Tab-separated table of C-alpha atoms and ligand atoms in Angstrom:
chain	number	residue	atom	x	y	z
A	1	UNK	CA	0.000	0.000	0.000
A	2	UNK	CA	1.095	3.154	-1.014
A	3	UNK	CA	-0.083	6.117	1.380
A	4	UNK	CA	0.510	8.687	-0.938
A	5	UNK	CA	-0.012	6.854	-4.383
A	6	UNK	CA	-3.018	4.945	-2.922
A	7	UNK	CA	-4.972	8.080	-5.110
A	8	UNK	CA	-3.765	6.252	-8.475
A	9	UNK	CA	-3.762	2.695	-7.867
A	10	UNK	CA	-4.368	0.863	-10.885
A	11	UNK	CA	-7.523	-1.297	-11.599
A	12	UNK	CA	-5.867	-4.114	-11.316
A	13	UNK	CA	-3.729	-3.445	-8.071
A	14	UNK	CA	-6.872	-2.886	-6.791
A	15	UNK	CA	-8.770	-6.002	-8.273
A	16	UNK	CA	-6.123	-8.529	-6.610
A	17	UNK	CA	-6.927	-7.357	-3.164
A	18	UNK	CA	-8.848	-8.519	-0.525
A	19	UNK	CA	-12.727	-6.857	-0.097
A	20	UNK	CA	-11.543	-6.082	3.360
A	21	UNK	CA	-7.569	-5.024	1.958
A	22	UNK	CA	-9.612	-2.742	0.005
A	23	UNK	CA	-12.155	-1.064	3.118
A	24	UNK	CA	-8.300	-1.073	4.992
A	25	UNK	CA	-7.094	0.805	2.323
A	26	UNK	CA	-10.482	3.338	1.789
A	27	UNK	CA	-10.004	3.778	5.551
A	28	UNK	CA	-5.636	4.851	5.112
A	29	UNK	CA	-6.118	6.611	1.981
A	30	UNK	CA	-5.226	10.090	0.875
A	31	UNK	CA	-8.175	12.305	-0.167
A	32	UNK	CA	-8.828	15.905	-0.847
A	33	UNK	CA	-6.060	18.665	-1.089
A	34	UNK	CA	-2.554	18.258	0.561
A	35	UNK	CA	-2.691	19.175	4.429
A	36	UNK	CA	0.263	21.354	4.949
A	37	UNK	CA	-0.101	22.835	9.155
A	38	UNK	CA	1.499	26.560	9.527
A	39	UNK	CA	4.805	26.729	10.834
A	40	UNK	CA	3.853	29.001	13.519
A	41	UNK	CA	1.616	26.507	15.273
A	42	UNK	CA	4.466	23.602	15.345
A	43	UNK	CA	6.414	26.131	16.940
A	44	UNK	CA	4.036	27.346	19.330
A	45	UNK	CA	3.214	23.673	20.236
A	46	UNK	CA	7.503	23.254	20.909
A	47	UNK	CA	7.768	26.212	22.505
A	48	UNK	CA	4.793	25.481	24.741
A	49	UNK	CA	6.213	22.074	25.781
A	50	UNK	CA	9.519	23.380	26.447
A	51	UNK	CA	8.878	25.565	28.083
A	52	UNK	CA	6.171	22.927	30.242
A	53	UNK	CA	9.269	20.901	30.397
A	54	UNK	CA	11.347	22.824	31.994
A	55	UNK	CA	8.992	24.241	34.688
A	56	UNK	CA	8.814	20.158	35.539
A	57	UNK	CA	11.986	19.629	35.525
A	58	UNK	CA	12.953	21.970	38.369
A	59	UNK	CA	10.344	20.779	40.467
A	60	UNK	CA	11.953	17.520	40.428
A	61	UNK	CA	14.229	15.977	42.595
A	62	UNK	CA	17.937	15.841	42.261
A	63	UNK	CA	19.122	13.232	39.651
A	64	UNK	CA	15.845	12.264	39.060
A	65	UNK	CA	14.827	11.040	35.888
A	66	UNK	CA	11.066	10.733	34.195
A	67	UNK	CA	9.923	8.733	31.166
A	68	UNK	CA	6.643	9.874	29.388
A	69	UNK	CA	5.125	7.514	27.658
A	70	UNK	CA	1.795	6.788	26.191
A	71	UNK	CA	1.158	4.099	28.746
A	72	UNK	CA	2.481	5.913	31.632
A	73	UNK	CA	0.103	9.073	30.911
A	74	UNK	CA	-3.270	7.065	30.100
A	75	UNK	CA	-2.318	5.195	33.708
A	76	UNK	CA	-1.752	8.238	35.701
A	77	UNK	CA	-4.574	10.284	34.669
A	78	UNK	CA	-6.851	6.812	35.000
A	79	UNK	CA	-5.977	6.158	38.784
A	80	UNK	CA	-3.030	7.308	40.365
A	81	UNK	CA	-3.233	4.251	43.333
A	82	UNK	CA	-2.572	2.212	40.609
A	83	UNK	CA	-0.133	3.819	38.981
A	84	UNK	CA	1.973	3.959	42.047
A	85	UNK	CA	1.264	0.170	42.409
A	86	UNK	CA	4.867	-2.185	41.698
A	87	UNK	CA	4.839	-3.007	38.373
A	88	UNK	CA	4.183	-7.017	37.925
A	89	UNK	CA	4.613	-7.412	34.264
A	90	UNK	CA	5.787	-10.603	33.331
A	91	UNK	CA	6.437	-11.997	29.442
A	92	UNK	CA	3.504	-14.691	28.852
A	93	UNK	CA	2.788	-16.285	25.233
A	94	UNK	CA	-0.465	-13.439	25.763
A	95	UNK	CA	1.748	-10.428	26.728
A	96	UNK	CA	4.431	-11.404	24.211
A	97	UNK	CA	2.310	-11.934	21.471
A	98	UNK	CA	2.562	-8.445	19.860
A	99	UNK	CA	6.260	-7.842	20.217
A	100	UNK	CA	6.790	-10.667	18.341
A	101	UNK	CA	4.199	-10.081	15.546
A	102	UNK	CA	5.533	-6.738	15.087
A	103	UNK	CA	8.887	-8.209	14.665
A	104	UNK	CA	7.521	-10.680	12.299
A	105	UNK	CA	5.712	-7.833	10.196
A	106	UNK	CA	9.068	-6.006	9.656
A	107	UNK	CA	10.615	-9.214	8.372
A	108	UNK	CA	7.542	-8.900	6.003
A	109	UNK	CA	7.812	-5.633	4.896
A	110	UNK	CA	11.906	-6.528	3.649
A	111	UNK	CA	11.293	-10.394	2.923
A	112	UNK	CA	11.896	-11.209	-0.862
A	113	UNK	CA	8.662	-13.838	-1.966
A	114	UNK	CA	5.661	-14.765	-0.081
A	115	UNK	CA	6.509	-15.435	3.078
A	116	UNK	CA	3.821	-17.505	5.172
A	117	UNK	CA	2.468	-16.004	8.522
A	118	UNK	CA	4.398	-19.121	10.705
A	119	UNK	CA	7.459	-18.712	8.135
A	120	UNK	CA	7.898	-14.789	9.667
A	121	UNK	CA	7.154	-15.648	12.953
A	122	UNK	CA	9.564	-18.440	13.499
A	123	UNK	CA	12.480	-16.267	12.265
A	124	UNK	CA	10.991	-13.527	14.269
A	125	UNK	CA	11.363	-15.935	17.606
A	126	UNK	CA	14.647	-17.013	16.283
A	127	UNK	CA	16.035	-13.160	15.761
A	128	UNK	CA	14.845	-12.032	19.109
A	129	UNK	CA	16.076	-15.055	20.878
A	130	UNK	CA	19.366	-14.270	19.496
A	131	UNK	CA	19.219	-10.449	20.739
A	132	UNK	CA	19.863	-12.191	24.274
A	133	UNK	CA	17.767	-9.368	26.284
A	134	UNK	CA	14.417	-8.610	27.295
A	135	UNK	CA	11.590	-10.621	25.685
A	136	UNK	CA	14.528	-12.580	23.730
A	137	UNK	CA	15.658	-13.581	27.144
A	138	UNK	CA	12.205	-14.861	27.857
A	139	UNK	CA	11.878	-16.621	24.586
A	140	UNK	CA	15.208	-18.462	24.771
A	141	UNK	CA	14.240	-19.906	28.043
A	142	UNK	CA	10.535	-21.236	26.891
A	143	UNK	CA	9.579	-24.906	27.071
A	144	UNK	CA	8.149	-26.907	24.221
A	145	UNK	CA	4.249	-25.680	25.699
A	146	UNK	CA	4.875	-22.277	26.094
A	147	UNK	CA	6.774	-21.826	22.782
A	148	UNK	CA	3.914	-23.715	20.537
A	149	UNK	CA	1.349	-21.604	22.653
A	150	UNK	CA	3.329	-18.433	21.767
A	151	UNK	CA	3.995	-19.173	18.040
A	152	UNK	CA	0.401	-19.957	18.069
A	153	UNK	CA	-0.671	-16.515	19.492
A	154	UNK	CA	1.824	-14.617	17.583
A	155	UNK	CA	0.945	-16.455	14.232
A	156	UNK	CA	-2.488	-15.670	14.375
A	157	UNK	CA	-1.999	-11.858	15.011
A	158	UNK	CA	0.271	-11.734	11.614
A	159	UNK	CA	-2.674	-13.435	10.039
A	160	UNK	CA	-5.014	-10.946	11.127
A	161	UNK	CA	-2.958	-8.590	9.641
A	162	UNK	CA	-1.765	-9.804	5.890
A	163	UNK	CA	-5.248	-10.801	5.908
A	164	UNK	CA	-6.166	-7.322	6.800
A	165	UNK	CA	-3.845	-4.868	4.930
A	166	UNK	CA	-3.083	-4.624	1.355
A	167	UNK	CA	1.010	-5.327	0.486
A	168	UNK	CA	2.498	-2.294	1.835
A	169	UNK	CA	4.940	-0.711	-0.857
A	170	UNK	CA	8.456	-0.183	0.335
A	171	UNK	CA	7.934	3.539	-1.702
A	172	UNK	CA	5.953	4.758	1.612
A	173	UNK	CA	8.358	4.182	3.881
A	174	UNK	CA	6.372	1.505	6.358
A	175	UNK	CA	7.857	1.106	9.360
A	176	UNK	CA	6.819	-0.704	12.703
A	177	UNK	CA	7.904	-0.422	15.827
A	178	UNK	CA	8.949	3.288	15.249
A	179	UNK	CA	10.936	4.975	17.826
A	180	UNK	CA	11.050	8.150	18.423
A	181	UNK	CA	12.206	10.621	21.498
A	182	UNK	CA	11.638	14.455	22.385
A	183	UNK	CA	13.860	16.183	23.815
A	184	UNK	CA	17.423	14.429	22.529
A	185	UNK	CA	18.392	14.999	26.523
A	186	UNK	CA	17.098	15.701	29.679
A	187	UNK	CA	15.153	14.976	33.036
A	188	UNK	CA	12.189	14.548	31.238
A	189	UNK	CA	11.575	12.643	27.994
A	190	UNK	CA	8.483	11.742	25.778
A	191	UNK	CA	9.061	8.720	23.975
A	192	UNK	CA	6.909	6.863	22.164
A	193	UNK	CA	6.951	3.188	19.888
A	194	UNK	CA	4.459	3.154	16.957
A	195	UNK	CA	3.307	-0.123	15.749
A	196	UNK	CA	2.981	0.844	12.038
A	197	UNK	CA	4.130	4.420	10.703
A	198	UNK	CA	3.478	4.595	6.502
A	199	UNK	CA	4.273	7.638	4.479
A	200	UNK	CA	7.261	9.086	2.761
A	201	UNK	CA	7.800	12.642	4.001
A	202	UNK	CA	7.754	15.644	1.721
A	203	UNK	CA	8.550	19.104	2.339
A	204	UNK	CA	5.978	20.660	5.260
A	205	UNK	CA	3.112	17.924	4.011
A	206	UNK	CA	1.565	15.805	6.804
A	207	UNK	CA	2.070	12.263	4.414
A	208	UNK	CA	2.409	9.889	7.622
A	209	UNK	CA	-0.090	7.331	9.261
A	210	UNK	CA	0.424	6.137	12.534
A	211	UNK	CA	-1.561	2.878	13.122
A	212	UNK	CA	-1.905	1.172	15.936
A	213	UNK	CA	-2.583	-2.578	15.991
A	214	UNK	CA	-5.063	-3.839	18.471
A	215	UNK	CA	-7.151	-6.838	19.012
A	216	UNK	CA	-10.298	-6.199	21.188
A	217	UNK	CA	-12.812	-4.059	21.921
A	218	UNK	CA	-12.576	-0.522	21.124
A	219	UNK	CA	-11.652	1.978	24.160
A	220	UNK	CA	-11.540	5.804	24.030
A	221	UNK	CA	-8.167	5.840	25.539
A	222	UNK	CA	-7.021	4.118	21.974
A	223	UNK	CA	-7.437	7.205	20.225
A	224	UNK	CA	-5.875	9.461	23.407
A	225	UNK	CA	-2.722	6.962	23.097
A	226	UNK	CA	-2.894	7.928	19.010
A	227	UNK	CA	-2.645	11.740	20.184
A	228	UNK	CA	0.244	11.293	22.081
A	229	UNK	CA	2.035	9.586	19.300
A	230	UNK	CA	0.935	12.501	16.595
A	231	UNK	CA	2.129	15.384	19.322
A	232	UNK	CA	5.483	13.206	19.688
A	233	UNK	CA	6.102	12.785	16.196
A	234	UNK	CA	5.149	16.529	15.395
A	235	UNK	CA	7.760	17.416	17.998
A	236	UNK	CA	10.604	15.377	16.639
A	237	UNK	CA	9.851	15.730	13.022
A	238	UNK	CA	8.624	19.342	12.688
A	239	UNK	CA	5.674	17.810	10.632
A	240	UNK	CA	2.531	16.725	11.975
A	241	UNK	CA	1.060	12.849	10.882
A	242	UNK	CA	-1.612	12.977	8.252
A	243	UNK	CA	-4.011	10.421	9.882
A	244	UNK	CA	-4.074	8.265	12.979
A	245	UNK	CA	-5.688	4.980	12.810
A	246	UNK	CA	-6.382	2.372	15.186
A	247	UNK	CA	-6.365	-1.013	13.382
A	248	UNK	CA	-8.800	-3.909	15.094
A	249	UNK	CA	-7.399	-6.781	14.301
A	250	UNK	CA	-10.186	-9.200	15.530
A	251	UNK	CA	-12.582	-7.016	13.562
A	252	UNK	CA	-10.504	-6.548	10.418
A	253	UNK	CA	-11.468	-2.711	10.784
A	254	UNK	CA	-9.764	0.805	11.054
A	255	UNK	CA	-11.182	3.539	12.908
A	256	UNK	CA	-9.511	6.520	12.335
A	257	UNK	CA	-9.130	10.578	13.101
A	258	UNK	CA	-7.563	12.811	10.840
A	259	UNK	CA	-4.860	15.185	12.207
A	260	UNK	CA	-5.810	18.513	13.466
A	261	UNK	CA	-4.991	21.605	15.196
A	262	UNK	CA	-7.216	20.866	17.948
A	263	UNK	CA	-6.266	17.486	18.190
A	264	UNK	CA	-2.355	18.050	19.031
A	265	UNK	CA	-3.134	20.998	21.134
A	266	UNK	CA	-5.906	18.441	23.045
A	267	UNK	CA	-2.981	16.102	23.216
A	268	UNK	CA	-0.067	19.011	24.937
A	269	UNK	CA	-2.922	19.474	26.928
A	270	UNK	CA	-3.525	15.856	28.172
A	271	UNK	CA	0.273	15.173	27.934
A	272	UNK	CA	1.165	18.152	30.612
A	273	UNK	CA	-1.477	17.117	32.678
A	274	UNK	CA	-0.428	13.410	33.056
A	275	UNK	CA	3.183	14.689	34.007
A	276	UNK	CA	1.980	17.040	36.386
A	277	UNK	CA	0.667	14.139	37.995
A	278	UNK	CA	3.570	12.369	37.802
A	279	UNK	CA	5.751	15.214	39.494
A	280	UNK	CA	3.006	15.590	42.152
A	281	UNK	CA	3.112	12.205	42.937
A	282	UNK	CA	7.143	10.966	42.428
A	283	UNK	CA	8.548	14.701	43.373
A	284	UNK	CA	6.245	16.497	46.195
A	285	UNK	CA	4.840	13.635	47.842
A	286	UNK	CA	0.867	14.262	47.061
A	287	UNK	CA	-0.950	10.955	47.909
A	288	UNK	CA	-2.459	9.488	44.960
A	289	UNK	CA	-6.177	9.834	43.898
A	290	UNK	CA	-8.279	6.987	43.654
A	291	UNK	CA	-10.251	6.581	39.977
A	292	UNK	CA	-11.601	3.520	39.807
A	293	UNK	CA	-12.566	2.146	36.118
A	294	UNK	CA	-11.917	-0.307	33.918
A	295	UNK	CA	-7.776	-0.302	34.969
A	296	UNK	CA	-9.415	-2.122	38.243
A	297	UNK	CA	-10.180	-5.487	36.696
A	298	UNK	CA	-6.429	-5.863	35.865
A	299	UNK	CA	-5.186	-3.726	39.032
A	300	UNK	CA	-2.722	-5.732	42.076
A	301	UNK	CA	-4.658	-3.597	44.408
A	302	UNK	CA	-7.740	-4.318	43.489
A	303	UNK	CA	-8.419	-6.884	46.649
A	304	UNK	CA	-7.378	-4.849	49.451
A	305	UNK	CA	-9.332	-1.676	47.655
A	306	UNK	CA	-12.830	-0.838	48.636
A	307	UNK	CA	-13.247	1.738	45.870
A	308	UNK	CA	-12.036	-1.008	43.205
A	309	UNK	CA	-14.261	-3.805	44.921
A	310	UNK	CA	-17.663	-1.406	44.586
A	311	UNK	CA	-16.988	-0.720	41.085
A	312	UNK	CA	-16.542	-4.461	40.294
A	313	UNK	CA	-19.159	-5.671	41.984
A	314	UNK	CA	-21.708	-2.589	39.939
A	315	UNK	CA	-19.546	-3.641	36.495
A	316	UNK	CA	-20.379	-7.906	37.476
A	317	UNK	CA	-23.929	-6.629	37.574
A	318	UNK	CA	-24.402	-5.135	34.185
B	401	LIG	S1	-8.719	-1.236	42.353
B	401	LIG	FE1	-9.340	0.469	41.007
B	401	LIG	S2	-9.633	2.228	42.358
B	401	LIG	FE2	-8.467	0.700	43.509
B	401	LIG	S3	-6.330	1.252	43.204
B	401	LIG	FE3	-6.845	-0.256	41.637
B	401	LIG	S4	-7.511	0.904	39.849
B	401	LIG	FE4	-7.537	2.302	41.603
């Protein structure tokens, strides 16, 4: 798929895919004039975070260090108890699912042929195995069980999504698991890790796509998550995204926002909020607020927590 040539896809191109490669790419597609954002408001949104940034960063201790990520905001501002919480992540074949698909989908996007879905994700497990840290580290240790029940889970996932997307041309630039930081240094940095960026930058045009893959129901804090990546990338790159997208995998559908003024200033907004939070609550000592929600089905506090255990017991009745 070609995000900017999508426009004048040939008949044919378009014959050979998929009825639902062709709704993904209706969904991803270019339309209407080129969106070019004024100069002045990318630097008004830098100028505004820097000088956010800063501000934080002196009310900080000493030495101390904070990461802002898309996770780390959406938990804070959800309940602040919980954020607090230790964090008990562990790799499972259901929590390392993604990495490796994502892994396995890059292999796609450079692998010469038709790779099959198991093909990618066996050299993906073999590749990250190899890297001899984090999840490779996990994967290099797995028994027979957990390996077949993680190729499994990971194999169905890239599935879902050749299934799902039309062949994605190397000419727009796809990329997943893009990386990107803001500032290059300092007490505080943003960083965010797209699943899927496509779009081959020109000049001041917002060409990009940022698409995240999920599988599962749709939540509104997948689009806030999207916002955070567009403000991120607008910061590093100078150019705002075109589109965001959030790509259900179980439903083989895209829902997704265009890019607009009022969207990354919604997302500074949201973003210097969450870290405010976060200085409050690492730096000055506030006690955290309670917010139960949805984060208290999955939360390690949740049984010694009245305010979690009256929400559950109202969500078990509906
Ligand atoms: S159970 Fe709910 S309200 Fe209680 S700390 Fe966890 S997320 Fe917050």
């Amino acid at each position: 798929m070609s995000a900017e040539a999508d426009n004048t896809a040939s008949p044919d191109a378009l014959t050979s895919l998929t009825p639902i490669q062709r709704k993904t790419l209706q969904a991803l597609r270019r339309s209407g004039e080129p969106l070019v954002f004024d100069e002045g408001l990318v630097a008004d949104i830098r100028t505004e975070m820097r000088v956010a940034l800063d501000h934080f960063a002196a009310r900080l201790d000493d030495g101390q260090d904070l990461f802002v990520t898309k996770h780390r905001i959406a938990s804070v501002l959800d309940c602040e108890a919980h954020f607090l919480a230790p964090d008990e992540f562990e790799w499972t074949p259901a929590t390392a699912k993604g990495q490796i698909a994502h892994r396995a989908i890059q292999l796609l996007l450079g692998w010469r042929g038709e790779p099959s879905p198991t093909d990618l994700v066996d050299e993906a497990m073999a590749r990250l195995a190899d890297e001899d840290r984090g999840i490779g580290i996990w994967i290099a240790t797995l028994d027979k069980g957990d390996e077949a029940d993680t190729r499994g889970l990971s194999t169905e996932r890239v599935t879902k999504f050749v299934e799902s997307f039309p062949p994605l041309d190397r000419r727009a630039n796809p990329v997943t698991e893009a990386a990107a930081q803001w500032p290059v240094s300092g007490p505080i940095l943003l960083r965010a890790r797209v699943d899927l960026m496509i779009g081959r930058p020109s000049g001041n045009e917002s060409r990009k796509v940022i698409i995240d893959l999920k599988t599962g129901r749709v939540g509104p804090r997948h689009r806030q998550d999207l916002g955070f990546y567009a403000l991120v990338e607008t910061l590093v790159r100078g150019v705002p995204p075109r589109k965001l997208a959030t790509f259900y995998l179980d439903a083989g559908e895209a829902q997704t926002e265009d890019v607009s003024e009022r969207l990354l200033r919604t997302a500074v907004r949201r973003t210097l909020d969450g870290i405010n939070a976060m200085v409050e609550l690492g730096a000055e000592g506030r006690p955290p607020v309670k917010r139960p929600g949805s984060s208290c089905r999955w939360c390690p506090l949740a049984e010694g927590c009245d305010e979690g255990q009256a929400h559950l017991a109202t969500f078990d009745t509906h």
